[in-house]
Every structure is written in structure tokens, then in C-alpha cells.
XYZ file of C-alpha atoms in Angstrom:
531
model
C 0.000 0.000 0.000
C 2.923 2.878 0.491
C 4.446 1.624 -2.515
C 0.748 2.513 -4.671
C 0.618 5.642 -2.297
C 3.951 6.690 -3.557
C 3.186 6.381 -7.652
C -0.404 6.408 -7.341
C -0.703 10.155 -9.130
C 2.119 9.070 -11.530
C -1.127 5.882 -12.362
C -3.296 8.490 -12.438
C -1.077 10.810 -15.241
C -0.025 7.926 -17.275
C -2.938 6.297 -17.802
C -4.762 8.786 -20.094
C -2.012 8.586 -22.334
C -1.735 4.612 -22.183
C -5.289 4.581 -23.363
C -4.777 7.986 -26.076
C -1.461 5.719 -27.399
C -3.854 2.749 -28.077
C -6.544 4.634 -29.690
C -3.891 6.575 -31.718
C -1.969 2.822 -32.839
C -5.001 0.711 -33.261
C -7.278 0.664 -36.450
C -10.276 2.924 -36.490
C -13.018 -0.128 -36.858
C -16.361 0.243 -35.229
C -17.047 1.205 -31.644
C -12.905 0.308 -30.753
C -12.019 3.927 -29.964
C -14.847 4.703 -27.930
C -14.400 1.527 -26.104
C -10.602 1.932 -25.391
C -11.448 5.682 -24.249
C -14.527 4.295 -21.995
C -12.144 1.367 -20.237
C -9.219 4.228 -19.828
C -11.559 6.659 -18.393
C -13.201 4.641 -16.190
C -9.873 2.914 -14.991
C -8.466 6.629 -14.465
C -11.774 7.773 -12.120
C -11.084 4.085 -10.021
C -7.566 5.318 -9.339
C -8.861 8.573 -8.401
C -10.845 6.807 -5.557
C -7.832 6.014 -4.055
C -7.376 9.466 -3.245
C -10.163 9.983 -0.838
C -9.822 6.439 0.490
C -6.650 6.412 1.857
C -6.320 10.578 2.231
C -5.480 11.647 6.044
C -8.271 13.905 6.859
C -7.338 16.603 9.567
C -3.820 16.454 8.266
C -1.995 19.926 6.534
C 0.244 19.507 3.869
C 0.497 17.311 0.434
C -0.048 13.798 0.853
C 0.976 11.206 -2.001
C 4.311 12.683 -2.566
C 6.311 11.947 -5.412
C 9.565 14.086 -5.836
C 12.249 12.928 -8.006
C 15.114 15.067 -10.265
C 14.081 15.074 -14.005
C 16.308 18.425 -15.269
C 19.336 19.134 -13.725
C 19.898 22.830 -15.095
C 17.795 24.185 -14.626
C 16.325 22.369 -11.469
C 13.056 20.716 -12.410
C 11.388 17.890 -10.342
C 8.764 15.822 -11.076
C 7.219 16.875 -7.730
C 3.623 15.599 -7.474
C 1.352 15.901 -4.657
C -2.070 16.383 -3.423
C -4.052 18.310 -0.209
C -7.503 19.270 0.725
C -7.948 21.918 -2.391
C -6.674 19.624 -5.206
C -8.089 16.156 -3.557
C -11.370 16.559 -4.889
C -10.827 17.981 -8.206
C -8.829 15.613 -9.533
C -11.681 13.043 -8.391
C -13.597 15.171 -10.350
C -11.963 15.422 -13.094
C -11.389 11.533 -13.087
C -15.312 11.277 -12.718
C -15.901 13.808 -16.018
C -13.514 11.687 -18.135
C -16.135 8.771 -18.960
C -19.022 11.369 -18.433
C -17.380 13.168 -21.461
C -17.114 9.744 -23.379
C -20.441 8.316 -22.975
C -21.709 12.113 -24.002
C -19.808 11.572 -27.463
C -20.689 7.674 -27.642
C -23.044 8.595 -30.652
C -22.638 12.664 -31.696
C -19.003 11.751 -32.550
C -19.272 9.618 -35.794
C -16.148 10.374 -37.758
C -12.070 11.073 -36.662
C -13.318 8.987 -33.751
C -9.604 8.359 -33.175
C -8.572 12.031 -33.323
C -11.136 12.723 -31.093
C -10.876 10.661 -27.948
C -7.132 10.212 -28.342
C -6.765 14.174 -27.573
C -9.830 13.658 -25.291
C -7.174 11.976 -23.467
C -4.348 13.962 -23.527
C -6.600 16.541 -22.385
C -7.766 15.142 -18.891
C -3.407 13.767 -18.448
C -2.959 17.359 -18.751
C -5.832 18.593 -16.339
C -4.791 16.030 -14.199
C -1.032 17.386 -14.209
C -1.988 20.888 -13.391
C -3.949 20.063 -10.281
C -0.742 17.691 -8.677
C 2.010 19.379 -9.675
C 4.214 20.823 -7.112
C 7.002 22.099 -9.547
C 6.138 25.542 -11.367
C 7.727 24.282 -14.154
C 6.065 21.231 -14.176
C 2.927 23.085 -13.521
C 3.226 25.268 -16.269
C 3.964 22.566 -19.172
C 0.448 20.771 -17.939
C -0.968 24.003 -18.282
C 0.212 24.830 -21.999
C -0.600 21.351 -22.776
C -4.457 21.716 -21.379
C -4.960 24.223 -24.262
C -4.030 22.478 -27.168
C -6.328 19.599 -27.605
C -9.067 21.641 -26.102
C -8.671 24.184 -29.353
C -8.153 21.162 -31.600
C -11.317 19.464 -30.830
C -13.494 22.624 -30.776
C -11.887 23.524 -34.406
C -12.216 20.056 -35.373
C -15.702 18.975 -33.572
C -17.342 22.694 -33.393
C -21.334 22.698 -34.058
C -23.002 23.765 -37.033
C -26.553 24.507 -37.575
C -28.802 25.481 -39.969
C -30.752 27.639 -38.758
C -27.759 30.136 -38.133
C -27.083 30.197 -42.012
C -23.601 28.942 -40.897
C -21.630 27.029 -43.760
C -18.410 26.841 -42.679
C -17.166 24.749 -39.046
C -18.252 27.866 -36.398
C -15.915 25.695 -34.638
C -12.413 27.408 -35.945
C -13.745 30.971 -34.828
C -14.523 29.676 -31.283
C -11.368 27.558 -30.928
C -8.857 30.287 -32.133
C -10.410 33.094 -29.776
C -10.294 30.217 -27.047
C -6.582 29.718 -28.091
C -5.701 33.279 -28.295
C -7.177 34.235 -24.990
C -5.781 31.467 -22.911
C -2.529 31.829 -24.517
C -1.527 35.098 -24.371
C -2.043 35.611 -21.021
C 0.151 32.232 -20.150
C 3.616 34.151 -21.865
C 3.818 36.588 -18.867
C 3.097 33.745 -16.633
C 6.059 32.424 -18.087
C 8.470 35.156 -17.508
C 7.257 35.806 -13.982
C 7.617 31.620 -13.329
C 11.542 32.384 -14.906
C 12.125 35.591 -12.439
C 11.249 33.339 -9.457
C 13.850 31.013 -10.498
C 16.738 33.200 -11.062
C 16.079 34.782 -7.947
C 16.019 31.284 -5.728
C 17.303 28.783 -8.189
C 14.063 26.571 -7.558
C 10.669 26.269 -9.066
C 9.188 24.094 -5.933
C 6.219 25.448 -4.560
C 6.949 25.099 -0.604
C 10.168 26.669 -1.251
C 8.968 29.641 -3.493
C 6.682 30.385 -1.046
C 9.238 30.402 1.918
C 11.168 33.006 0.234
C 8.773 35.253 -0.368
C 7.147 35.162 3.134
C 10.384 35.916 3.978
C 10.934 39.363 2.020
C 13.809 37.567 -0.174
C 12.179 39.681 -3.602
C 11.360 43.542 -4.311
C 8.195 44.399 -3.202
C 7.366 46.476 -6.302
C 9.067 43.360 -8.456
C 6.698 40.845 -7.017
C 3.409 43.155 -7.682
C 4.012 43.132 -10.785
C 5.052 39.193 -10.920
C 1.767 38.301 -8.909
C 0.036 40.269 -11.308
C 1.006 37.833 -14.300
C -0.319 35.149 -12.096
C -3.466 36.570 -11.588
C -4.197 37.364 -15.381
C -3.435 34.275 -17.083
C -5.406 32.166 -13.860
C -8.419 35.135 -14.310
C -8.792 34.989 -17.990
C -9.091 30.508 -17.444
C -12.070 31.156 -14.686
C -12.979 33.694 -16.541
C -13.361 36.546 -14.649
C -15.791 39.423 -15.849
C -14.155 41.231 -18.692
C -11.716 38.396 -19.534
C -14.695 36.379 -20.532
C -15.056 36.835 -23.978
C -14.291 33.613 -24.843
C -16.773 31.676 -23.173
C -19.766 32.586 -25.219
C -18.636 31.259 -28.138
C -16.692 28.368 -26.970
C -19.800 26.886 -25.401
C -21.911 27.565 -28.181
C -19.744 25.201 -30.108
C -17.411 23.210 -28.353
C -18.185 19.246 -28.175
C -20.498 18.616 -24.788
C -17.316 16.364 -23.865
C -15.186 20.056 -23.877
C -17.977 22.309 -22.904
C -18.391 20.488 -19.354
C -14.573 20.580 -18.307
C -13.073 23.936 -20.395
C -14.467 26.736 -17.731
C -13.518 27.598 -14.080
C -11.860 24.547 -12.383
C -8.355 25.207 -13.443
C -8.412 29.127 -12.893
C -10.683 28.939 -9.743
C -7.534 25.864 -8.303
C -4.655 28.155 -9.618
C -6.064 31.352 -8.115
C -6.199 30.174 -4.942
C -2.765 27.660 -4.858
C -0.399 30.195 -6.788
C -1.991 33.284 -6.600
C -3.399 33.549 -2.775
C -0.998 30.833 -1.953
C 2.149 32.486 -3.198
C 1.360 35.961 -3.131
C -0.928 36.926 -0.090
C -0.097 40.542 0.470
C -0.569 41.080 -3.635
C -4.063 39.209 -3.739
C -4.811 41.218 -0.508
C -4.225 44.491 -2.326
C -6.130 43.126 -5.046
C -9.262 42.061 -3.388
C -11.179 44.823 -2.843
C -11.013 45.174 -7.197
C -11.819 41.290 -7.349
C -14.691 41.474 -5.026
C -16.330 44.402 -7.283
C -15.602 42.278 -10.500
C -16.724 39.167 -8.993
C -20.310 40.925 -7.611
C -20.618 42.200 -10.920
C -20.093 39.371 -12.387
C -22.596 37.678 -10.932
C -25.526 40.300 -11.983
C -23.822 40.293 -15.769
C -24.010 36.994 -16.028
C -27.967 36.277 -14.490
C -29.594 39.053 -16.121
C -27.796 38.315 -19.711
C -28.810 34.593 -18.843
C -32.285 35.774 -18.996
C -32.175 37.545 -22.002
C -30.485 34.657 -24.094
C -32.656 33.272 -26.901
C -29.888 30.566 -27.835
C -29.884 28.067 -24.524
C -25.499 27.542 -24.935
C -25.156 30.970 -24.192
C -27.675 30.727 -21.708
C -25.561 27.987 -20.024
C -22.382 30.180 -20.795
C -23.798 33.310 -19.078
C -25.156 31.107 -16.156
C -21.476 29.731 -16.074
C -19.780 33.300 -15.392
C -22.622 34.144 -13.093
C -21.787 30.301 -10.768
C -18.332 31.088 -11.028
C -18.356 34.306 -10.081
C -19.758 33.448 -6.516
C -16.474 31.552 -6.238
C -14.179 34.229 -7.384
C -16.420 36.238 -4.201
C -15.336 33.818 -1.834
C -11.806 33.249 -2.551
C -11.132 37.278 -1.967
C -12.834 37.752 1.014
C -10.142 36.164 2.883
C -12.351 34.623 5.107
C -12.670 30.434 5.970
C -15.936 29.755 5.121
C -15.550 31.868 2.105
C -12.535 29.713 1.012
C -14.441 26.536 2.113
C -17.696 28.027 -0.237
C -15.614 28.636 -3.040
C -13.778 25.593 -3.664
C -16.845 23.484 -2.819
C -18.822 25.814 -5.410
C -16.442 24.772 -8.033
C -17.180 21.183 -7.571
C -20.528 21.977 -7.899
C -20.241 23.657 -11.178
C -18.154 20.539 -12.058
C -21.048 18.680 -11.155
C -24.570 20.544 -12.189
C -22.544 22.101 -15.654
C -22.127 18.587 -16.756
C -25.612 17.268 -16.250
C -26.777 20.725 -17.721
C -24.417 20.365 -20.637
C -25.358 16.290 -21.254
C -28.712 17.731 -21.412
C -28.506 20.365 -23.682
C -27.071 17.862 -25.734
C -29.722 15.378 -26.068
C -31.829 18.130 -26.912
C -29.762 19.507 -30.038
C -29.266 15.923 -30.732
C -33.040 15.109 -31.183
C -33.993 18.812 -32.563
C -31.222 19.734 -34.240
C -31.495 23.183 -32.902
C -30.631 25.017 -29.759
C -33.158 28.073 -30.042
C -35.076 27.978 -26.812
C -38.412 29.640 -28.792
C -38.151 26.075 -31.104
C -39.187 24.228 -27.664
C -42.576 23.686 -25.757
C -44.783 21.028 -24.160
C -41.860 18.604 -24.536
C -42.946 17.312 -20.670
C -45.284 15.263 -22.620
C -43.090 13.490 -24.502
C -39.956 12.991 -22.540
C -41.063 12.927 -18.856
C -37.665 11.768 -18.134
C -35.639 14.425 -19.592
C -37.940 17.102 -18.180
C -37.287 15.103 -14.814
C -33.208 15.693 -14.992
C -33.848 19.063 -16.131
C -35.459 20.460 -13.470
C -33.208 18.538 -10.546
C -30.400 20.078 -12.770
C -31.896 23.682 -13.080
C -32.934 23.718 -9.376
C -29.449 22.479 -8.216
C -27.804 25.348 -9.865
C -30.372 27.999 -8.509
C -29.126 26.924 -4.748
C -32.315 24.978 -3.887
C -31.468 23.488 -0.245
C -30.934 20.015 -0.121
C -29.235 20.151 -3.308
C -25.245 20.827 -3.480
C -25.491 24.558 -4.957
C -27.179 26.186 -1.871
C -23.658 24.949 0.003
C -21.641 26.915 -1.938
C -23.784 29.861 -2.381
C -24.827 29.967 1.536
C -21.219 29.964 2.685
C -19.921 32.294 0.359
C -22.650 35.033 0.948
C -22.743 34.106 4.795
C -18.918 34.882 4.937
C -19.271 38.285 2.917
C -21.868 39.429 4.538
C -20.040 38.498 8.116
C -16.839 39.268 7.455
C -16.195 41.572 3.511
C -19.284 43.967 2.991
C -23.133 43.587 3.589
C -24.052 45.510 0.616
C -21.836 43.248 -1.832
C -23.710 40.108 -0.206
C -26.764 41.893 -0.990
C -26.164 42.032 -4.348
C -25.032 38.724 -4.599
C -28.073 37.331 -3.298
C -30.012 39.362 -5.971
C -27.948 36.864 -8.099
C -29.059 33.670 -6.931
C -32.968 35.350 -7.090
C -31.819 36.094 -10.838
C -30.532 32.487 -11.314
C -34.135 31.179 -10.168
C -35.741 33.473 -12.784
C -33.736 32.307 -16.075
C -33.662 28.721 -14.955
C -37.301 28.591 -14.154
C -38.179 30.549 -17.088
C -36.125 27.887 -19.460
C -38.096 25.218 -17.963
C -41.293 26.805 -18.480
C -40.309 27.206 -22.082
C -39.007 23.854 -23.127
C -41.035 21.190 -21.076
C -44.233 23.547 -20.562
C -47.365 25.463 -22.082
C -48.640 24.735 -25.239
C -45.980 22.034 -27.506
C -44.063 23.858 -30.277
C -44.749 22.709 -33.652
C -40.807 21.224 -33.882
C -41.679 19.037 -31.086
C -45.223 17.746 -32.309
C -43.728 17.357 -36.252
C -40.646 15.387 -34.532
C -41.326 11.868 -36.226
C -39.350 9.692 -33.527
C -40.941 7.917 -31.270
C -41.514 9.008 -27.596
C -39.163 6.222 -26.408
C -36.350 6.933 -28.741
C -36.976 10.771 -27.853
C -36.588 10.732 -24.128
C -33.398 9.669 -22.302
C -31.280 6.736 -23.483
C -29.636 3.930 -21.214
C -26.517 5.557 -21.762
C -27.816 9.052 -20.697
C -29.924 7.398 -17.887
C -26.761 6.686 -16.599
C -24.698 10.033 -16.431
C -27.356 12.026 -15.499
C -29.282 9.574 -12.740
C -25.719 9.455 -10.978
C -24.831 13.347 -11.081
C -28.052 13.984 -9.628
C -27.180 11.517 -6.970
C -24.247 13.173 -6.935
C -26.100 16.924 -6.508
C -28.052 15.231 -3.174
C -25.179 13.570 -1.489
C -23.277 16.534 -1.734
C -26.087 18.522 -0.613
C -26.996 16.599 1.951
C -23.531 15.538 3.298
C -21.066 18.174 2.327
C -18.529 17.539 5.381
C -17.619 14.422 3.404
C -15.769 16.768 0.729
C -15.621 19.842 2.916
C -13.556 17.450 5.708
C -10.747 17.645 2.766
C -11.564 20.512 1.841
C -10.563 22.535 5.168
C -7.007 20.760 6.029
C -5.656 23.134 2.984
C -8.617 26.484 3.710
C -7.480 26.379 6.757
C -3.384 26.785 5.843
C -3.917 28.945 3.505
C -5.958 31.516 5.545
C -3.242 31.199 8.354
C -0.357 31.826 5.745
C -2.117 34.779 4.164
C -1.994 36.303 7.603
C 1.493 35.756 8.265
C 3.859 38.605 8.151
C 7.519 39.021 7.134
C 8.796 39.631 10.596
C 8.820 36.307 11.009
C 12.780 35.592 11.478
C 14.033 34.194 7.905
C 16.569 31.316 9.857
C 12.874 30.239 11.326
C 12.208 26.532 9.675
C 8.767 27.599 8.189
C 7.003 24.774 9.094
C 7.990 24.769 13.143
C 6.751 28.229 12.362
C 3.352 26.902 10.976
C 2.549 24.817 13.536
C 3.061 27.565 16.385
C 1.177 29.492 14.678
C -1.623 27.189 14.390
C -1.101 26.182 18.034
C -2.126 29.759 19.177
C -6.058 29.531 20.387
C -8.502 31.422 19.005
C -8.655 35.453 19.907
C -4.964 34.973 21.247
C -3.025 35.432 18.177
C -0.869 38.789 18.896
């Protein structure tokens, strides 16, 4: 068992690309790629498990360490390790990976092999960014995240008629997703390279040692922690850097779509940029908190508005994630606790919505909500999922978004600003009037004449076996979580909980202090005695 503890992430890495080799090497006859990519995926989420199974709750720092010299010059480990923020998203992202192939089982007809071979790559190189402990290391997971992901939207992007769209809409989305993720990633770079030559190490632990200690120019490391925030901002997105999204959910495969927003910016902003920079993200709060408020209001009220139900989902997205953005700034526990939980749960409810959505463009052809009506009646089923989908994502209790939400808007209105909480609440009021108003119009009132001329039979029209399956188990999923969350926020807290007491220590501490002895005096000081 310590010897699987010890490689178990390097299983988890290698895998994916075991499976994306096989696919690539093996003739492109029948069902053979999906198959491989379904066995691979589904062996990938079972290592996962072994995550949370044999995880010491309670316990600070990484756990399944792995830290061996790849580069000698310059220095670069292959450090891997996870805690309490990163436990649970890479079991998520484990859990998405046959989601995402049982999604594409029948919508993905040709370059089958192309497809889930970079389908693949992709989740190795999600995968990557949330255990590495190197920057270095870090960083080449996080170049290598974009690439398939603009491939397959070029490659895979919707088209539809009723647009008067004759060319792949695809290419547009994927190269503004490309050049928007990209861009910002070059000064993360350089910053990543300035770190180095001033400590001659890209490890994490260290990197933040030194600059707790005051080893860097204060004015130099603004403008380094900076960089971090943009290129992790722009991946959330955060309002204003969001430009992408629109478009890349309108068209990107439902097997992208659920994993290509918010995890990855939402885990970096907290591990690298509140994690490595405190004092910067402090100065920068009271801006994020603004954006992130008005973020959430942007995002409901052009949710309601939407006529087109990917951007509705896209809009809906910025408005979810923005709540986390909210709690990650207000430097306060719960707030941390709501966030990261909040991004599981977009993890969660976005892929349901987004398997969905798809069944409905798969059986209409369209994605114009005004096509829709009285489809209740046919597909009781569907309509079913819907609303335990729609009503997760508005915060209804019992279900895993009114977690989130409740500790994120408890915390700001406790301990950042009662008049930004208010307005955040006005949100989640907001998020009950476009979801409710969506149902109403698909699955109620009088049926639309697309869904009475629809020629397939009621049985064929409503949920498959295949789709039974994803979406009866992440609405499980939605009431476990919403009715046990200490079983992810017990993980969850070890890392909250270090982070909030790092971000409050200052750079008096003496620099021949051993940071960790320091760490656990710290901690060790009761409650209303810390001085």
C-alpha cells in the first residue's frame, strides 16, 4: 500500500495517455475507440478513488508525494502531490472523463480516433496541473491543457442550420479560445523564470518560503503576482476576460464544454496566486470582489435575455463562477471553504446541464429555446433531470449549490461587505428566474410545432440507457453533496485552513525560522490569542 501511495498520481497521469497511445496505434473499426477511451476513463476515475480512500483527513500539507530530479539545469522535479484543495478535483476530473465519453458515444461519428485520443491527452494534462508541485512542471500541464481543447473545438465545433452557418463555427470559437488562454500564459512564463533566477528553484513550498520571507522587491513581485493573476483570471474567466466563453460553449463538443471553464483558474487562483502571493491578492481584493459581484448580476440578467440556450448555459457559467471568485477574496474560511466546494458543484450541475442540452440539439437539431414547448409530454424523463439540474444550480437546499452559495454570501456578509452580499443574493434570485423561465419554455405550455412534427418515437426521444446513466448518478451526486457536504468539505478545510493562516502571516517572522515549526506555532495559538 505505500508503494501505490507513492506512484499512485504518476497511475493516475499515465494512464490517459496509455489509453490515447492505443486509440492513436489501433485501427479505427467500429465502436474500438470509444471503447478503449470508456475502459481508460473509467480505470483513471477508479484510481482517483484512491485518493479519498486512503487521504489523512485533519492532516496539513500534500499527501501522495512523489519528488524525483528530471532536469538538472535548470532544477526541475517531477514533484507531485495532493491536499484538501486539489483532492477533490482531480476526483472530479477523473469522474468527467467517462461522463465526457459516454456524451460523445453517438454525436461523434467520424475522426473517432482524433477525437478521444486528444480527449485523453486533455484530462493527463488537467490532471497534471492540479498535482504538480514544480512551477515548471505546472506550467507545461498548463500549456498542454490548451491544445487539444482548441483542436477538438476547431475540429468537432457545431453547425446549424438555422444560423445560415456554412463553414465549421468551430475554428472561430477555438482560435479566440486559443488566443485568450494563450496570451495571457507568456507573462506567466516570464514571472515563473524571475522566481527562479532569484532562488534557483521552481518548488512550490520553497517559493513560497522566500517570499514570506521578504527575499524579492516588493514592487518586483506586484508586478510578478500580477502575471499570475491574469493568465489564472482569464481561465475562470473573470468578468471582462470572458469573452471567450460565449462562443466556446456555443460550439465546443459537450465532452469540452463540461470541463473547459472555471476549475483550473478557480484551483490556480487560490494555490499560486493567494498561496504564493498573499499581500498582492490582498491588495487586489477589494477590485476582485467588485468584478466578482458584478459578475454575478452580468451573467444572471444576460442569462435571462439569451434566446440561444449555450449561451444561456455560458452566461449562467460566469454568473456560478463568479460566486467563487467572491469567496476566494474575502479572505475569510468559510468563504474559502464556499468557493472551492462551489467549483465542484459547477463541475457537477454544468455537466448534467451540458449532457442535457445535448440530447436536446441531438433530437432537434437546434438550440433556439423559442423552437421548444410542451416537450414534458413526450420525454417525462428528460424534463425530470432538467429540473433537478436547473434547481441544483439555482441553490435549492438540499441540493449541493445552496452549500456553496450559503457559505460564500454568509462569509461576505459576516466578514467583507453587507451591501456586496446583498447584491449577490439578488444573483441567486436572478438564477431562479432564467432557470425557471427555461423550464417553463421547453417542457411547458402549449408544444411547439418542432416538437409535435418530430417523427421519432416518444421512447427513442426521451433519455437513453446511456444518458440514464450520467445524469441519474450526477443527480445523486447533486443530493449527497447537498446533503452531506462535510464528506468533501472534511478535505476541503485541512488546505482552507493553511492557507488563511499563511495569508496572515507577516515578514517579521525571522528568515533562519524553519517555516514549518513556524506553521505549527502558529496554528497552536487559540482562538482570539493570536498577537
Amino acid at each position: 500500500m505505500d508503494s501505490l501511495n507513492m506512484h499512485i498520481l504518476t497511475l493516475i497521469l499515465v494512464a490517459p495517455l496509455v489509453g490515447a497511445a492505443l486509440i492513436a496505434l489501433l485501427p479505427d473499426r467500429a465502436r474500438l475507440p470509444q471503447a478503449i477511451a470508456l475502459i481508460t476513463a473509467v480505470v483513471t476515475f477508479l484510481f482517483t478513488l484512491h485518493l479519498p480512500a486512503h487521504f489523512v483527513y485533519g492532516q496539513t500539507g500534500f499527501q501522495f508525494i512523489q519528488n524525483i530530479a528530471w532536469i538538472t539545469n535548470p532544477n526541475i522535479r517531477y514533484h507531485l502531490g495532493v491536499d484538501g484543495l486539489s483532492l477533490w478535483l482531480v476526483v472530479l476530473t477523473g469522474l468527467l472523463a467517462p461522463i465526457g465519453v459516454l456524451a460523445s458515444w453517438k454525436t461523434i461519428q467520424t475522426r473517432s480516433k482524433v477525437f478521444y485520443s486528444l480527449f485523453l491527452v486533455q484530462q493527463t494534462a488537467m490532471l497534471g496541473v492540479f498535482v504538480s508541485l514544480d512551477l515548471m512542471l505546472y506550467y507545461g500541464f498548463w500549456e498542454l491543457s490548451l491544445v487539444p481543447m482548441a483542436i477538438l473545438i476547431a475540429m468537432f465545433g457545431r453547425t446549424e442550420a438555422g444560423r445560415g452557418i456554412s463553414e465549421n463555427p468551430g475554428s472561430k470559437a477555438a482560435l479566440r479560445f486559443f488566443l485568450y488562454t494563450f496570451i495571457p500564459s507568456a507573462p506567466l512564463l516570464v514571472a515563473i523564470l524571475w522566481l527562479y533566477a532569484k532562488t534557483g528553484s521552481f518548488d512550490f513550498e520553497a517559493l513560497r518560503s522566500a517570499i514570506y520571507y521578504g527575499k524579492f522587491p516588493a514592487e518586483a513581485l506586484c508586478w510578478v503576482a500580477f502575471a499570475f493573476l491574469i493568465a489564472f483570471a482569464v481561465k475562470v474567466p473573470v468578468l471582462g476576460l470572458h469573452g471567450w466563453l460565449p462562443d466556446t460553449f456555443a460550439e465546443a463538443p459537450v465532452a469540452m464544454g463540461m470541463v473547459v471553464a472555471g476549475k483550473l483558474g478557480l484551483y490556480s487562483l487560490i494555490r499560486f496566486h493567494v498561496g504564493l502571493f498573499p499581500v498582492q491578492a490582498k491588495q487586489a481584493a477589494p477590485w476582485l470582489i467588485a468584478l466578482a459581484v458584478v459578475g454575478i448580476l452580468y451573467g444572471a440578467l444576460l442569462a435571462l435575455v439569451q434566446k440561444d440556450f449555450w449561451k444561456l448555459l455560458a452566461y449562467a457559467t460566469i454568473s456560478s463562477l463568479s460566486f467563487c471568485t467572491l469567496g476566494i477574496y474575502g479572505f475569510t474560511l468559510a468563504g474559502l471553504d464556499g468557493s472551492v466546494f462551489q467549483t465542484l458543484n459547477e463541475g457537477v450541475i454544468g455537466a448534467a446541464l451540458f449532457v442535457l442540452f445535448g440530447v436536446l440539439y441531438d433530437r432537434f437539431g437546434t438550440s433556439q429555446i423559442a423552437a421548444y414547448g410542451g416537450l414534458a409530454q413526450r420525454t417525462p424523463m428528460l424534463a425530470t433531470l432538467f429540473v433537478i439540474s436547473s434547481l441544483a444550480l439555482i441553490g435549492l437546499p438540499m441540493l449541493n449549490g445552496f452549500i456553496g452559495e450559503f457559505l460564500v454570501l454568509s462569509s461576505t456578509f459576516t466578514g467583507v461587505s453587507k451591501g456586496w452580499a446583498a447584491a449577490g443574493t439578488v444573483g441567486v434570485i436572478l438564477s431562479a428566474a432564467y432557470m425557471l423561465t427555461l423550464v417553463q419554455k421547453i417542457f411547458y405550455g402549449p408544444p411547439s410545432g418542432a416538437v409535435t412534427a418530430n417523427p421519432m418515437p416518444n421512447t427513442q426521444l426521451d433519455l437513453s440507457l446511456g444518458e440514464k446513466l450520467i445524469t441519474y448518478s450526477l443527480a445523486t451526486i447533486m443530493l449527497v453533496m447537498g446533503l452531506f457536504p462535510n464528506i468533501w468539505l472534511a478535505g476541503i478545510q485541512s488546505e482552507t485552513q493553511e492557507t488563511i493562516v499563511w495569508s496572515n502571516l507577516k515578514s517579521w517572522v525571522a528568515p533562519d525560522c524553519v517555516h514549518h515549526k513556524c506553521y505549527v506555532t502558529f496554528r497552536a495559538i487559540p482562538a482570539g490569542g493570536q498577537k
